[in-house]
Amino acid sequence: MREGYNPNKDKNIHKTDCFHQVIIPVYIPNQEGYFKDSFKILDYCLQSLFKTSHQHTYFTIVNNGSCTEVITYLDTLLQQKKIHELIHTTNIGKLNAVLKGIVGQRFQLVTITDADVLFLNNWQKKTYEVFEAFPKAGAVCPTPSSKSFNDKTYNILFEKLFSKNLYFTDVLDQDALRAFAHSIGNDNFYKKAHLQKYLVVANGKVKAVVGAGHFVTTYRFEVFKKITVTYSEFALGGLSENLLLDNPVVKNGLWRLSTQANCAYHLGNVLESWMSEVMDTIEYDLKMPLFNFPKEIKSENKCFLWIKNDLFAIIFYRKAIRRWFLQYKGLSKNEANDY
């Protein structure tokens, strides 16, 4: 039986003053073996976010089947109003957890990050600078990688093929690249040439590294407007990240870029002494950076998108073409052979 009139019916939802959402799926089922240090690393991740994110940032955490200790910790953060939204689920997989965080919200920017990332001061400022300087930026990663230049970036390479604003330049922070390689358990991930040069696109004083990673990236909301993926059968990996996070960017005619400076660290699952040392250097900075959000990009012709993203990729994969491109954009012959 229902009696009376629901006072909330037909009322508009109260709008938040936040415009930047950060979604963090968390899966720590226990504190043994692989997950022995994960709880502490999660704390580093969240505390670094709280210290470096402006007050118009909306934090969404999706607990993806974690242990009781982690649940209690996250519940406490919600009660303390350090986070805005906490979703508890069983282990439904990373991408399904991310989808839960996206659905039901509408923010201009959405950062999707793993729970093992240490955020540095100015990560939002540097990210916003890229979005402002490059109106076609659809995804911006705060950790540049020289190996990402030809991963879902063929639209950039096609559009800027003969432009002087696309070129190889010296890596600003080689140690940051080495730190990432170490964090994934492969110290030889980058060759010598990768540690020395990366491909950038420039607009005035702002440069962005071509390509973006997966473990932490900020997206324009329109990337998710037309997503057709509503479920992933993989707990982790598979083709889900391509379908949900990569393809929608390029299918909207947008670019995948990274900040030139390193603004975050991937920590992995093993606690190391340098992490607490870096954490101690992070200062509280909640100031809102100046940011003029770029206008929404009109959809491109599907045929033209296919030419840039698919046909050009096939052409680029020919060794002779690829080697010519690398040298044309500034690498020496030896560097091109090693890249």
mmCIF file of C-alpha atoms in Angstrom:
data_model
loop_
_atom_site.group_PDB
_atom_site.id
_atom_site.type_symbol
_atom_site.label_atom_id
_atom_site.label_comp_id
_atom_site.label_asym_id
_atom_site.label_seq_id
_atom_site.Cartn_x
_atom_site.Cartn_y
_atom_site.Cartn_z
ATOM 1 C CA MET A 1 0.000 0.000 0.000
ATOM 2 C CA ARG A 2 1.168 3.512 -0.791
ATOM 3 C CA GLU A 3 -0.240 6.529 0.983
ATOM 4 C CA GLY A 4 0.428 10.152 0.140
ATOM 5 C CA TYR A 5 2.665 11.787 -2.451
ATOM 6 C CA ASN A 6 6.419 11.267 -2.516
ATOM 7 C CA PRO A 7 7.856 14.769 -1.938
ATOM 8 C CA ASN A 8 10.847 14.028 -4.217
ATOM 9 C CA LYS A 9 8.801 13.123 -7.263
ATOM 10 C CA ASP A 10 9.514 15.283 -10.331
ATOM 11 C CA LYS A 11 12.147 17.302 -8.480
ATOM 12 C CA ASN A 12 15.502 18.006 -10.096
ATOM 13 C CA ILE A 13 18.578 16.444 -8.526
ATOM 14 C CA HIS A 14 20.693 18.882 -6.535
ATOM 15 C CA LYS A 15 23.728 19.727 -8.666
ATOM 16 C CA THR A 16 27.181 19.348 -7.177
ATOM 17 C CA ASP A 17 29.867 21.993 -7.669
ATOM 18 C CA CYS A 18 32.332 19.237 -8.591
ATOM 19 C CA PHE A 19 33.307 18.814 -12.243
ATOM 20 C CA HIS A 20 36.103 16.236 -11.985
ATOM 21 C CA GLN A 21 35.343 12.681 -10.868
ATOM 22 C CA VAL A 22 38.010 10.202 -9.765
ATOM 23 C CA ILE A 23 36.954 6.533 -9.899
ATOM 24 C CA ILE A 24 39.035 3.960 -8.004
ATOM 25 C CA PRO A 25 38.119 0.257 -8.155
ATOM 26 C CA VAL A 26 39.585 -1.534 -5.125
ATOM 27 C CA TYR A 27 40.181 -5.286 -4.934
ATOM 28 C CA ILE A 28 42.113 -6.458 -1.862
ATOM 29 C CA PRO A 29 40.549 -9.826 -0.876
ATOM 30 C CA ASN A 30 43.114 -10.527 1.849
ATOM 31 C CA GLN A 31 46.449 -9.321 3.198
ATOM 32 C CA GLU A 32 48.556 -12.334 2.258
ATOM 33 C CA GLY A 33 50.887 -13.251 -0.600
ATOM 34 C CA TYR A 34 50.351 -10.978 -3.605
ATOM 35 C CA PHE A 35 48.158 -8.645 -1.524
ATOM 36 C CA LYS A 36 50.445 -8.460 1.520
ATOM 37 C CA ASP A 37 51.258 -4.745 1.040
ATOM 38 C CA SER A 38 48.174 -3.724 -0.947
ATOM 39 C CA PHE A 39 46.307 -2.126 1.979
ATOM 40 C CA LYS A 40 49.176 0.244 2.761
ATOM 41 C CA ILE A 41 49.655 1.027 -0.920
ATOM 42 C CA LEU A 42 45.931 1.828 -1.189
ATOM 43 C CA ASP A 43 46.316 4.223 1.733
ATOM 44 C CA TYR A 44 49.235 5.936 -0.031
ATOM 45 C CA CYS A 45 47.104 6.239 -3.171
ATOM 46 C CA LEU A 46 44.131 7.804 -1.403
ATOM 47 C CA GLN A 47 46.109 10.068 0.922
ATOM 48 C CA SER A 48 48.115 11.398 -2.032
ATOM 49 C CA LEU A 49 44.847 12.118 -3.842
ATOM 50 C CA PHE A 50 43.401 13.935 -0.838
ATOM 51 C CA LYS A 51 46.532 16.094 -0.591
ATOM 52 C CA THR A 52 46.813 17.009 -4.272
ATOM 53 C CA SER A 53 43.232 17.268 -5.603
ATOM 54 C CA HIS A 54 41.237 20.495 -5.635
ATOM 55 C CA GLN A 55 37.941 20.868 -3.796
ATOM 56 C CA HIS A 56 35.825 20.423 -6.914
ATOM 57 C CA THR A 57 36.960 16.797 -7.209
ATOM 58 C CA TYR A 58 34.409 14.023 -6.616
ATOM 59 C CA PHE A 59 35.849 10.758 -5.291
ATOM 60 C CA THR A 60 34.103 7.488 -6.159
ATOM 61 C CA ILE A 61 35.461 4.230 -4.745
ATOM 62 C CA VAL A 62 34.104 0.886 -5.887
ATOM 63 C CA ASN A 63 34.979 -1.831 -3.388
ATOM 64 C CA ASN A 64 35.236 -4.856 -5.622
ATOM 65 C CA GLY A 65 35.039 -7.659 -3.043
ATOM 66 C CA SER A 66 37.738 -6.583 -0.580
ATOM 67 C CA CYS A 67 38.388 -7.982 2.901
ATOM 68 C CA THR A 68 36.735 -6.722 6.099
ATOM 69 C CA GLU A 69 39.657 -4.488 7.115
ATOM 70 C CA VAL A 70 39.569 -2.637 3.802
ATOM 71 C CA ILE A 71 35.771 -2.299 3.948
ATOM 72 C CA THR A 72 36.001 -0.751 7.425
ATOM 73 C CA TYR A 73 38.712 1.654 6.233
ATOM 74 C CA LEU A 74 36.652 2.774 3.234
ATOM 75 C CA ASP A 75 33.480 3.138 5.306
ATOM 76 C CA THR A 76 35.409 5.398 7.684
ATOM 77 C CA LEU A 77 36.564 7.611 4.804
ATOM 78 C CA LEU A 78 32.952 7.986 3.678
ATOM 79 C CA GLN A 79 31.813 8.857 7.209
ATOM 80 C CA GLN A 80 34.613 11.422 7.435
ATOM 81 C CA LYS A 81 33.404 12.864 4.101
ATOM 82 C CA LYS A 82 36.816 12.417 2.534
ATOM 83 C CA ILE A 83 35.153 10.532 -0.310
ATOM 84 C CA HIS A 84 31.772 11.259 -1.874
ATOM 85 C CA GLU A 85 30.602 7.870 -3.072
ATOM 86 C CA LEU A 86 31.356 4.310 -1.951
ATOM 87 C CA ILE A 87 29.939 1.307 -3.785
ATOM 88 C CA HIS A 88 30.303 -2.164 -2.246
ATOM 89 C CA THR A 89 30.124 -5.186 -4.566
ATOM 90 C CA THR A 90 31.375 -8.736 -4.738
ATOM 91 C CA ASN A 91 34.326 -9.354 -7.062
ATOM 92 C CA ILE A 92 32.767 -8.338 -10.376
ATOM 93 C CA GLY A 93 36.038 -7.429 -12.100
ATOM 94 C CA LYS A 94 37.839 -4.144 -12.644
ATOM 95 C CA LEU A 95 35.971 -2.943 -15.738
ATOM 96 C CA ASN A 96 32.530 -3.772 -14.349
ATOM 97 C CA ALA A 97 33.480 -1.862 -11.202
ATOM 98 C CA VAL A 98 34.534 1.107 -13.345
ATOM 99 C CA LEU A 99 31.200 0.991 -15.183
ATOM 100 C CA LYS A 100 29.363 1.195 -11.849
ATOM 101 C CA GLY A 101 31.349 4.322 -11.049
ATOM 102 C CA ILE A 102 30.552 5.993 -14.378
ATOM 103 C CA VAL A 103 26.838 5.191 -14.569
ATOM 104 C CA GLY A 104 24.553 7.602 -12.753
ATOM 105 C CA GLN A 105 27.059 10.460 -12.796
ATOM 106 C CA ARG A 106 27.909 13.209 -15.250
ATOM 107 C CA PHE A 107 31.141 15.109 -14.723
ATOM 108 C CA GLN A 108 33.106 16.993 -17.351
ATOM 109 C CA LEU A 109 36.249 15.019 -16.541
ATOM 110 C CA VAL A 110 36.557 11.438 -15.289
ATOM 111 C CA THR A 111 39.829 10.023 -13.970
ATOM 112 C CA ILE A 112 39.954 6.226 -13.806
ATOM 113 C CA THR A 113 42.846 5.015 -11.689
ATOM 114 C CA ASP A 114 44.144 1.805 -10.209
ATOM 115 C CA ALA A 115 44.451 1.669 -6.425
ATOM 116 C CA ASP A 116 48.257 1.498 -6.556
ATOM 117 C CA VAL A 117 49.026 4.981 -7.893
ATOM 118 C CA LEU A 118 50.845 7.722 -5.975
ATOM 119 C CA PHE A 119 49.675 11.154 -7.130
ATOM 120 C CA LEU A 120 52.098 14.079 -7.100
ATOM 121 C CA ASN A 121 51.455 17.786 -6.685
ATOM 122 C CA ASN A 122 50.042 19.536 -9.777
ATOM 123 C CA TRP A 123 48.803 16.358 -11.448
ATOM 124 C CA GLN A 124 45.450 18.018 -12.149
ATOM 125 C CA LYS A 125 47.022 21.301 -13.258
ATOM 126 C CA LYS A 126 49.297 19.572 -15.777
ATOM 127 C CA THR A 127 46.419 17.413 -17.001
ATOM 128 C CA TYR A 128 44.193 20.453 -17.513
ATOM 129 C CA GLU A 129 46.955 22.237 -19.416
ATOM 130 C CA VAL A 130 46.954 19.420 -21.966
ATOM 131 C CA PHE A 131 43.168 19.488 -22.341
ATOM 132 C CA GLU A 132 43.260 23.263 -22.835
ATOM 133 C CA ALA A 133 46.163 23.303 -25.290
ATOM 134 C CA PHE A 134 44.793 20.433 -27.378
ATOM 135 C CA PRO A 135 41.018 20.698 -27.928
ATOM 136 C CA LYS A 136 41.019 17.203 -29.462
ATOM 137 C CA ALA A 137 42.490 15.625 -26.314
ATOM 138 C CA GLY A 138 40.073 12.931 -25.150
ATOM 139 C CA ALA A 139 42.296 11.099 -22.680
ATOM 140 C CA VAL A 140 45.277 12.439 -20.728
ATOM 141 C CA CYS A 141 47.594 10.283 -18.633
ATOM 142 C CA PRO A 142 49.806 11.900 -15.931
ATOM 143 C CA THR A 143 52.615 9.386 -16.507
ATOM 144 C CA PRO A 144 54.267 9.688 -19.939
ATOM 145 C CA SER A 145 55.617 6.622 -21.706
ATOM 146 C CA SER A 146 57.817 6.659 -24.791
ATOM 147 C CA LYS A 147 56.415 3.263 -25.848
ATOM 148 C CA SER A 148 52.817 4.459 -26.136
ATOM 149 C CA PHE A 149 53.309 6.604 -29.253
ATOM 150 C CA ASN A 150 51.748 4.037 -31.614
ATOM 151 C CA ASP A 151 49.034 2.582 -29.383
ATOM 152 C CA LYS A 152 45.613 3.867 -30.515
ATOM 153 C CA THR A 153 47.291 7.095 -31.649
ATOM 154 C CA TYR A 154 47.235 6.749 -35.423
ATOM 155 C CA ASN A 155 44.764 9.609 -35.780
ATOM 156 C CA ILE A 156 47.368 11.934 -34.238
ATOM 157 C CA LEU A 157 50.169 10.565 -36.406
ATOM 158 C CA PHE A 158 47.984 10.925 -39.504
ATOM 159 C CA GLU A 159 46.796 14.454 -38.747
ATOM 160 C CA LYS A 160 50.246 15.728 -37.756
ATOM 161 C CA LEU A 161 52.342 13.640 -40.143
ATOM 162 C CA PHE A 162 53.891 16.632 -41.916
ATOM 163 C CA SER A 163 53.546 19.108 -39.067
ATOM 164 C CA LYS A 164 56.578 20.584 -37.334
ATOM 165 C CA ASN A 165 54.574 20.377 -34.099
ATOM 166 C CA LEU A 166 55.018 16.598 -33.928
ATOM 167 C CA TYR A 167 58.565 15.536 -33.120
ATOM 168 C CA PHE A 168 60.845 13.552 -30.836
ATOM 169 C CA THR A 169 62.399 15.401 -27.923
ATOM 170 C CA ASP A 170 64.452 14.563 -24.836
ATOM 171 C CA VAL A 171 62.693 12.724 -22.014
ATOM 172 C CA LEU A 172 62.289 15.078 -19.046
ATOM 173 C CA ASP A 173 62.491 12.413 -16.332
ATOM 174 C CA GLN A 174 64.277 9.190 -17.235
ATOM 175 C CA ASP A 175 64.120 7.995 -13.624
ATOM 176 C CA ALA A 176 60.317 8.099 -13.762
ATOM 177 C CA LEU A 177 60.357 5.763 -16.775
ATOM 178 C CA ARG A 178 62.725 3.435 -14.939
ATOM 179 C CA ALA A 179 60.449 3.545 -11.893
ATOM 180 C CA PHE A 180 57.477 2.453 -13.995
ATOM 181 C CA ALA A 181 59.465 -0.380 -15.558
ATOM 182 C CA HIS A 182 60.486 -1.520 -12.068
ATOM 183 C CA SER A 183 56.887 -1.294 -10.814
ATOM 184 C CA ILE A 184 55.686 -3.803 -13.423
ATOM 185 C CA GLY A 185 58.552 -6.168 -12.628
ATOM 186 C CA ASN A 186 60.441 -5.596 -15.882
ATOM 187 C CA ASP A 187 63.482 -3.359 -15.474
ATOM 188 C CA ASN A 188 64.299 -3.877 -19.170
ATOM 189 C CA PHE A 189 60.890 -2.653 -20.363
ATOM 190 C CA TYR A 190 62.461 0.435 -21.964
ATOM 191 C CA LYS A 191 65.384 0.312 -24.367
ATOM 192 C CA LYS A 192 68.085 2.986 -24.256
ATOM 193 C CA ALA A 193 66.406 5.001 -27.023
ATOM 194 C CA HIS A 194 63.063 4.918 -25.174
ATOM 195 C CA LEU A 195 64.702 6.374 -22.074
ATOM 196 C CA GLN A 196 66.227 9.213 -24.070
ATOM 197 C CA LYS A 197 63.500 10.369 -26.477
ATOM 198 C CA TYR A 198 59.715 10.424 -26.679
ATOM 199 C CA LEU A 199 57.302 11.697 -29.316
ATOM 200 C CA VAL A 200 55.497 14.927 -28.427
ATOM 201 C CA VAL A 201 52.912 17.166 -30.018
ATOM 202 C CA ALA A 202 53.269 20.876 -29.281
ATOM 203 C CA ASN A 203 50.935 23.850 -29.150
ATOM 204 C CA GLY A 204 52.791 26.991 -28.154
ATOM 205 C CA LYS A 205 54.582 26.389 -24.871
ATOM 206 C CA VAL A 206 52.600 23.261 -24.009
ATOM 207 C CA LYS A 207 53.879 19.867 -25.097
ATOM 208 C CA ALA A 208 52.147 16.535 -24.622
ATOM 209 C CA VAL A 209 53.577 13.064 -25.074
ATOM 210 C CA VAL A 210 51.728 11.064 -27.712
ATOM 211 C CA GLY A 211 49.813 8.124 -26.250
ATOM 212 C CA ALA A 212 48.307 7.255 -22.883
ATOM 213 C CA GLY A 213 48.470 4.351 -20.468
ATOM 214 C CA HIS A 214 45.683 2.502 -18.663
ATOM 215 C CA PHE A 215 46.519 2.465 -14.976
ATOM 216 C CA VAL A 216 45.590 6.140 -14.500
ATOM 217 C CA THR A 217 44.020 8.365 -17.162
ATOM 218 C CA THR A 218 41.609 11.311 -17.245
ATOM 219 C CA TYR A 219 38.851 11.279 -19.876
ATOM 220 C CA ARG A 220 36.452 13.857 -21.272
ATOM 221 C CA PHE A 221 32.939 12.752 -20.407
ATOM 222 C CA GLU A 222 31.749 12.650 -24.018
ATOM 223 C CA VAL A 223 34.057 9.652 -24.498
ATOM 224 C CA PHE A 224 31.547 7.605 -22.488
ATOM 225 C CA LYS A 225 28.349 9.041 -23.982
ATOM 226 C CA LYS A 226 27.940 6.350 -26.624
ATOM 227 C CA ILE A 227 29.675 3.373 -25.030
ATOM 228 C CA THR A 228 28.054 0.073 -25.917
ATOM 229 C CA VAL A 229 29.995 -1.989 -23.365
ATOM 230 C CA THR A 230 27.813 -2.737 -20.343
ATOM 231 C CA TYR A 231 29.548 -5.867 -19.058
ATOM 232 C CA SER A 232 33.003 -7.449 -19.111
ATOM 233 C CA GLU A 233 33.514 -11.180 -18.707
ATOM 234 C CA PHE A 234 37.117 -10.636 -17.615
ATOM 235 C CA ALA A 235 38.100 -9.975 -13.996
ATOM 236 C CA LEU A 236 41.143 -8.139 -15.334
ATOM 237 C CA GLY A 237 42.612 -7.571 -18.780
ATOM 238 C CA GLY A 238 41.161 -9.142 -21.907
ATOM 239 C CA LEU A 239 39.750 -6.793 -24.534
ATOM 240 C CA SER A 240 37.594 -4.882 -22.050
ATOM 241 C CA GLU A 241 39.968 -1.956 -21.553
ATOM 242 C CA ASN A 242 40.234 -1.476 -25.307
ATOM 243 C CA LEU A 243 36.463 -1.524 -25.742
ATOM 244 C CA LEU A 244 35.628 0.743 -22.804
ATOM 245 C CA LEU A 245 38.636 3.042 -22.416
ATOM 246 C CA ASP A 246 40.631 3.136 -25.674
ATOM 247 C CA ASN A 247 38.331 2.712 -28.657
ATOM 248 C CA PRO A 248 35.701 5.285 -27.575
ATOM 249 C CA VAL A 249 38.406 7.968 -27.541
ATOM 250 C CA VAL A 250 39.554 7.442 -31.119
ATOM 251 C CA LYS A 251 36.037 6.659 -32.386
ATOM 252 C CA ASN A 252 35.036 10.129 -31.206
ATOM 253 C CA GLY A 253 37.904 11.613 -33.215
ATOM 254 C CA LEU A 254 39.832 12.451 -30.044
ATOM 255 C CA TRP A 255 43.473 12.047 -29.054
ATOM 256 C CA ARG A 256 45.180 9.953 -26.381
ATOM 257 C CA LEU A 257 47.972 12.002 -24.774
ATOM 258 C CA SER A 258 50.121 12.217 -21.636
ATOM 259 C CA THR A 259 51.620 15.072 -19.670
ATOM 260 C CA GLN A 260 55.254 15.698 -20.543
ATOM 261 C CA ALA A 261 56.220 15.836 -16.867
ATOM 262 C CA ASN A 262 55.725 12.795 -14.666
ATOM 263 C CA CYS A 263 52.884 13.579 -12.233
ATOM 264 C CA ALA A 264 52.225 10.170 -10.667
ATOM 265 C CA TYR A 265 53.940 6.881 -9.863
ATOM 266 C CA HIS A 266 52.711 3.346 -10.405
ATOM 267 C CA LEU A 267 53.543 1.481 -7.183
ATOM 268 C CA GLY A 268 52.731 -2.137 -7.948
ATOM 269 C CA ASN A 269 52.001 -4.541 -5.101
ATOM 270 C CA VAL A 270 55.273 -4.438 -3.129
ATOM 271 C CA LEU A 271 55.936 -1.709 -0.571
ATOM 272 C CA GLU A 272 59.341 -0.019 -0.975
ATOM 273 C CA SER A 273 61.098 2.604 1.154
ATOM 274 C CA TRP A 274 61.159 5.265 -1.577
ATOM 275 C CA MET A 275 57.353 5.387 -1.566
ATOM 276 C CA SER A 276 57.118 6.823 1.945
ATOM 277 C CA GLU A 277 59.952 9.226 1.113
ATOM 278 C CA VAL A 278 58.055 10.584 -1.902
ATOM 279 C CA MET A 279 54.839 10.660 0.110
ATOM 280 C CA ASP A 280 56.518 12.894 2.688
ATOM 281 C CA THR A 281 57.454 15.420 -0.014
ATOM 282 C CA ILE A 282 53.850 15.852 -1.219
ATOM 283 C CA GLU A 283 52.304 19.072 0.064
ATOM 284 C CA TYR A 284 48.659 19.843 0.731
ATOM 285 C CA ASP A 285 47.468 21.882 -2.236
ATOM 286 C CA LEU A 286 43.707 22.098 -2.717
ATOM 287 C CA LYS A 287 43.725 25.190 -4.938
ATOM 288 C CA MET A 288 41.612 25.014 -8.050
ATOM 289 C CA PRO A 289 43.806 25.455 -11.174
ATOM 290 C CA LEU A 290 42.557 27.833 -13.846
ATOM 291 C CA PHE A 291 40.776 25.744 -16.439
ATOM 292 C CA ASN A 292 38.768 26.631 -19.525
ATOM 293 C CA PHE A 293 37.118 23.415 -20.580
ATOM 294 C CA PRO A 294 37.308 22.905 -24.366
ATOM 295 C CA LYS A 295 34.129 22.754 -26.412
ATOM 296 C CA GLU A 296 32.740 19.393 -27.402
ATOM 297 C CA ILE A 297 34.188 18.108 -30.665
ATOM 298 C CA LYS A 298 31.736 17.349 -33.468
ATOM 299 C CA SER A 299 31.610 13.741 -34.641
ATOM 300 C CA GLU A 300 33.775 12.964 -37.655
ATOM 301 C CA ASN A 301 32.798 11.043 -40.751
ATOM 302 C CA LYS A 302 33.082 7.294 -40.044
ATOM 303 C CA CYS A 303 34.922 6.676 -43.299
ATOM 304 C CA PHE A 304 37.505 9.330 -42.462
ATOM 305 C CA LEU A 305 37.918 7.870 -38.961
ATOM 306 C CA TRP A 306 38.534 4.449 -40.515
ATOM 307 C CA ILE A 307 41.202 5.896 -42.806
ATOM 308 C CA LYS A 308 43.030 7.562 -39.901
ATOM 309 C CA ASN A 309 42.700 4.844 -37.272
ATOM 310 C CA ASP A 310 42.675 1.602 -39.249
ATOM 311 C CA LEU A 311 44.047 2.030 -42.754
ATOM 312 C CA PHE A 312 46.883 4.299 -41.636
ATOM 313 C CA ALA A 313 47.756 1.811 -38.875
ATOM 314 C CA ILE A 314 48.219 -0.928 -41.473
ATOM 315 C CA ILE A 315 50.466 1.338 -43.541
ATOM 316 C CA PHE A 316 52.446 2.486 -40.499
ATOM 317 C CA TYR A 317 53.220 -1.092 -39.445
ATOM 318 C CA ARG A 318 55.339 -1.606 -42.554
ATOM 319 C CA LYS A 319 58.920 -1.514 -41.287
ATOM 320 C CA ALA A 320 60.184 0.841 -43.970
ATOM 321 C CA ILE A 321 57.379 3.344 -43.328
ATOM 322 C CA ARG A 322 57.799 3.162 -39.575
ATOM 323 C CA ARG A 323 61.587 3.623 -39.797
ATOM 324 C CA TRP A 324 61.165 6.598 -42.151
ATOM 325 C CA PHE A 325 58.670 8.203 -39.774
ATOM 326 C CA LEU A 326 60.923 7.796 -36.734
ATOM 327 C CA GLN A 327 63.857 9.441 -38.512
ATOM 328 C CA TYR A 328 61.681 12.110 -40.153
ATOM 329 C CA LYS A 329 60.448 13.132 -36.696
ATOM 330 C CA GLY A 330 63.910 13.461 -35.217
ATOM 331 C CA LEU A 331 65.497 10.139 -34.300
ATOM 332 C CA SER A 332 68.896 9.138 -35.617
ATOM 333 C CA LYS A 333 69.197 5.986 -37.714
ATOM 334 C CA ASN A 334 70.561 4.022 -34.752
ATOM 335 C CA GLU A 335 67.839 5.339 -32.433
ATOM 336 C CA ALA A 336 65.154 4.448 -34.971
ATOM 337 C CA ASN A 337 66.479 0.901 -35.254
ATOM 338 C CA ASP A 338 66.393 0.570 -31.452
ATOM 339 C CA TYR A 339 62.989 2.179 -30.938
#
